[in-house]
mmCIF file of C-alpha atoms in Angstrom:
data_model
loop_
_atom_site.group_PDB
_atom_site.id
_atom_site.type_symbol
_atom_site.label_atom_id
_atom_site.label_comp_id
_atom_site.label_asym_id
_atom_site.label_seq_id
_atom_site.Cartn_x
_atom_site.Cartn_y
_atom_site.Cartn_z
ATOM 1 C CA UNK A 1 -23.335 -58.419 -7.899
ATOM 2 C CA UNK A 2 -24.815 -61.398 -7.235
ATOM 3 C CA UNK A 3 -22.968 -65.044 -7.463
ATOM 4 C CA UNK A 4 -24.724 -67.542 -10.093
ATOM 5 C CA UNK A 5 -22.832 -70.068 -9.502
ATOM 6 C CA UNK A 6 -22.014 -71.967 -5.921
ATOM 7 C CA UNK A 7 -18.720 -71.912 -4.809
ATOM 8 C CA UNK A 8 -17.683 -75.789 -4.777
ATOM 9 C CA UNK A 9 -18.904 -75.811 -8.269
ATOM 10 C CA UNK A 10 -16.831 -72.676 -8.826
ATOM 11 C CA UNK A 11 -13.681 -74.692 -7.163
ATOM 12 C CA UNK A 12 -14.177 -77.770 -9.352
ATOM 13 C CA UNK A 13 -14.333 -75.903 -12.191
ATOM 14 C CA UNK A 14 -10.891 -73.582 -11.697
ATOM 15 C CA UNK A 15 -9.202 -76.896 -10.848
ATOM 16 C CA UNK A 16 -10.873 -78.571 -13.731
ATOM 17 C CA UNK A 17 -9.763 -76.019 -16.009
ATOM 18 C CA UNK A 18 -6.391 -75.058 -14.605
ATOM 19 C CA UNK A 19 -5.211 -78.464 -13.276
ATOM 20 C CA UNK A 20 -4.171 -76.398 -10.338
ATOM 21 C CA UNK A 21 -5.380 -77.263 -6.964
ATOM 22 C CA UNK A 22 -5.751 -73.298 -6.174
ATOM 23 C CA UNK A 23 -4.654 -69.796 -7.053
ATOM 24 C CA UNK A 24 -0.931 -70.459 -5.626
ATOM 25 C CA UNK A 25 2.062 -72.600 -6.831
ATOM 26 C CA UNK A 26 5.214 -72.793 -4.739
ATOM 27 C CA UNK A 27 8.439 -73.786 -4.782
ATOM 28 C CA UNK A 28 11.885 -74.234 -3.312
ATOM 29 C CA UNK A 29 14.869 -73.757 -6.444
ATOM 30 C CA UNK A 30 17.649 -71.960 -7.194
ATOM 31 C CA UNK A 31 18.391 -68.251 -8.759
ATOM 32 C CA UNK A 32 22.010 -67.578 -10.126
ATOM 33 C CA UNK A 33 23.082 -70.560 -8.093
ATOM 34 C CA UNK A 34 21.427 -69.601 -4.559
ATOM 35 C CA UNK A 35 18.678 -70.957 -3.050
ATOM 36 C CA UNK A 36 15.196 -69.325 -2.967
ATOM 37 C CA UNK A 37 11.729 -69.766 -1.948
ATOM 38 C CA UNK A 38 9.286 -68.484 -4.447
ATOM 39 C CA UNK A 39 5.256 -68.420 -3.970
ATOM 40 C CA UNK A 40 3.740 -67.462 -7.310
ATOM 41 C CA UNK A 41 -0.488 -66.656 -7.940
ATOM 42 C CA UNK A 42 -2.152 -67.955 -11.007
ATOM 43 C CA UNK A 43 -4.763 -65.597 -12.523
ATOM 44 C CA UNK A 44 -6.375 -68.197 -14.216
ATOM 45 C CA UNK A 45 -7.766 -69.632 -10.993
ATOM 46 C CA UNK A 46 -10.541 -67.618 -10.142
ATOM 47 C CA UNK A 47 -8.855 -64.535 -10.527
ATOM 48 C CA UNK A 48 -5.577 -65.260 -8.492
ATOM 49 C CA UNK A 49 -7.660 -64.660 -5.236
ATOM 50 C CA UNK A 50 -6.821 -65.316 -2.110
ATOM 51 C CA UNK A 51 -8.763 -67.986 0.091
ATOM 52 C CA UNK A 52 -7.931 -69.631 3.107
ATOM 53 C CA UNK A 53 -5.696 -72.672 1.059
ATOM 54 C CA UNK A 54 -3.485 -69.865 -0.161
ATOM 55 C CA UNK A 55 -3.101 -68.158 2.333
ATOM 56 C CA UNK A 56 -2.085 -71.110 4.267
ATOM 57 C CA UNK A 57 0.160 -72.157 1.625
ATOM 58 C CA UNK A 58 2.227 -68.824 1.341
ATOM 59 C CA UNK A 59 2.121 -68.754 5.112
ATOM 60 C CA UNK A 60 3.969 -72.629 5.348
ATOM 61 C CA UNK A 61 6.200 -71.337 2.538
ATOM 62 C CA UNK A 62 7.157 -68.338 4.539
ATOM 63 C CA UNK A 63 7.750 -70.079 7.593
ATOM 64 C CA UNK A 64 10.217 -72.273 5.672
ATOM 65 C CA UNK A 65 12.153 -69.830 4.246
ATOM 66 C CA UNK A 66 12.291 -68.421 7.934
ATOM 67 C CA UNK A 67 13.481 -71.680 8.930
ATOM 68 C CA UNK A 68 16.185 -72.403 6.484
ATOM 69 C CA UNK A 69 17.331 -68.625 6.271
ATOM 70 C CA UNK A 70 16.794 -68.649 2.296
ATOM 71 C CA UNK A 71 15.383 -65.519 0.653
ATOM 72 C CA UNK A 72 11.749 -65.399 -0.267
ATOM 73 C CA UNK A 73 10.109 -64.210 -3.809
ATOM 74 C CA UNK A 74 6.249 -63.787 -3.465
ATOM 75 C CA UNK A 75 4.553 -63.242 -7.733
ATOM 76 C CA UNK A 76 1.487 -61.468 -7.498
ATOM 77 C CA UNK A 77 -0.727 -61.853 -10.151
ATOM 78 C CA UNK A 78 -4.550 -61.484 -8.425
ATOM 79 C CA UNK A 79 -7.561 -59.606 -8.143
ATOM 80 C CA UNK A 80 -7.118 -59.796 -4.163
ATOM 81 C CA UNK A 81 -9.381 -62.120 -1.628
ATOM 82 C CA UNK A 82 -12.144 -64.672 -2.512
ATOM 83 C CA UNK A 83 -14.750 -62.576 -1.409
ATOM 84 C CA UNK A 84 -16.657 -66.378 -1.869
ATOM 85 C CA UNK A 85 -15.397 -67.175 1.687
ATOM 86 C CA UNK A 86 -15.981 -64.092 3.087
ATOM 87 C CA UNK A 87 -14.161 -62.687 6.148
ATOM 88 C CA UNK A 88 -11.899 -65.831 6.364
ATOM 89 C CA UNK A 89 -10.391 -64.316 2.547
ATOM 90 C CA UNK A 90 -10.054 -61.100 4.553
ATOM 91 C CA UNK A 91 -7.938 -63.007 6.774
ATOM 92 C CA UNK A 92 -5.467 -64.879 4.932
ATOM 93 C CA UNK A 93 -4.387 -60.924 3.996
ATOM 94 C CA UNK A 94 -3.465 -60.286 7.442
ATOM 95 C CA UNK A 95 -1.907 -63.606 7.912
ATOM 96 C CA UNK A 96 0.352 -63.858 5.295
ATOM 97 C CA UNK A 97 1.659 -59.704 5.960
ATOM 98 C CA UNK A 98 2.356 -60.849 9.352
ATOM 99 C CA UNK A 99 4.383 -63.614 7.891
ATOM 100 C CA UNK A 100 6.208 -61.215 5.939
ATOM 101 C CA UNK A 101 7.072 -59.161 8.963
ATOM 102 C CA UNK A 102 8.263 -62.394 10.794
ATOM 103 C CA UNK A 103 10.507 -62.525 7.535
ATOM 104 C CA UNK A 104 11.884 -59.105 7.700
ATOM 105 C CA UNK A 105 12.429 -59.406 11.538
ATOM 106 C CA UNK A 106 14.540 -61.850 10.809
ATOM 107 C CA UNK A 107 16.191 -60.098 8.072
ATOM 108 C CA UNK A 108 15.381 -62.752 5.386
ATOM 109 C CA UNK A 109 15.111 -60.949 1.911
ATOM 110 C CA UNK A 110 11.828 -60.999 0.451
ATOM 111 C CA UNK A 111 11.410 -59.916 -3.356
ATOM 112 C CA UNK A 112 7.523 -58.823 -4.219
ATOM 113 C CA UNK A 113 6.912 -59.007 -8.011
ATOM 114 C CA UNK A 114 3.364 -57.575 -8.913
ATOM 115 C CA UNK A 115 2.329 -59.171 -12.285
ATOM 116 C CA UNK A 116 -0.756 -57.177 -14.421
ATOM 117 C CA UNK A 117 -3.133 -57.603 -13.051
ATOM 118 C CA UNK A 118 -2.046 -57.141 -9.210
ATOM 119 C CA UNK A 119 -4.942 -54.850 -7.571
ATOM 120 C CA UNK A 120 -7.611 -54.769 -4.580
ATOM 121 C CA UNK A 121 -6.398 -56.020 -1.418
ATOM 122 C CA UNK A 122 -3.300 -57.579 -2.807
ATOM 123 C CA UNK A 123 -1.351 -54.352 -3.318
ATOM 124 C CA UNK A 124 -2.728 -52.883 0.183
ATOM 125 C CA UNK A 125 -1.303 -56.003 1.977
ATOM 126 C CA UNK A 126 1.341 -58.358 0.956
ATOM 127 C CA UNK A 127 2.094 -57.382 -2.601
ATOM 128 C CA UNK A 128 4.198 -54.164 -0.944
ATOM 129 C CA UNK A 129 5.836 -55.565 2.099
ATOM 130 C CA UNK A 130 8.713 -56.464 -0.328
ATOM 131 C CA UNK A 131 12.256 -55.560 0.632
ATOM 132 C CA UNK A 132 12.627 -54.670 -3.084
ATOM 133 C CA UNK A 133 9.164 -54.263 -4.679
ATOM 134 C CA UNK A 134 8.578 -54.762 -8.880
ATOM 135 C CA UNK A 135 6.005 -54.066 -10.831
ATOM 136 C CA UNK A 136 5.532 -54.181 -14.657
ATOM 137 C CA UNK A 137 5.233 -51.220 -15.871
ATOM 138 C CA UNK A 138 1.677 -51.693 -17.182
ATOM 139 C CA UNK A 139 0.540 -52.438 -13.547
ATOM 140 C CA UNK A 140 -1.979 -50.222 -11.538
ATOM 141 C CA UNK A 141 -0.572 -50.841 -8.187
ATOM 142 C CA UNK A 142 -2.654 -47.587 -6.202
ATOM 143 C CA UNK A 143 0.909 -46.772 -4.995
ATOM 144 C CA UNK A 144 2.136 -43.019 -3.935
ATOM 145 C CA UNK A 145 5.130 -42.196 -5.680
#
């Protein structure tokens, strides 16, 4: 398939639309009175995909929760890399699964909620490197049960 439309345009037009400045919101709060670090995609941004400024941004988030010792929730909700920037998408995949393995060598909990849609390269890389691992039950998820 062949792209129609350039990819800065295709940028200024998610955050246009979404008000978001890219596919990943996160945040440092509270659940049942204990802190938690939570990283959450937004499908309406280009499909939830992953480019390098999310994958950066879950990375940073990671490292904090590493830092401070607080748990980590990651909400999947994405069609899997920005295949617009090409093997530096591919990347952030790797990146942010390493960071997850930091986070389980440390033994910091990490809760992975896959949201319909959660597919492609999502669920083969970060999406199941939860400690405890969620899906809604409408979710395709490729996984062996």
């Amino acid at each position: 398939m062949r792209e129609h439309k350039k990819y800065p345009d295709r940028l200024k037009a998610a955050q246009e639309k979404t008000k978001l400045n890219d596919a990943v919101k996160t945040a440092i709060g509270k659940s049942l009175g204990r802190d938690m670090v939570i990283a959450a995609m937004d499908f309406a941004f280009i499909g939830g995909s992953m480019g390098s400024v999310v994958g950066e941004k879950i990375a940073r988030v990671i490292n904090y929760s590493i830092e401070q010792k607080i748990p980590f929730m990651m909400v999947s909700k994405s069609g899997g890399a920005r295949m617009m920037e090409a093997s530096l998408s591919l990347m952030q995949l790797v990146k942010t699964s390493a960071k997850l393995a930091q986070l389980a060598e440390a033994k910091i909990p990490c809760v992975s909620l896959c949201t319909d849609p959660t597919t492609g390269g999502t669920t083969a890389s970060y999406a199941m490197l939860g400690d405890i691992n969620i899906a809604e039950p409408s979710i395709n998820c490729f996984c062996r049960t």
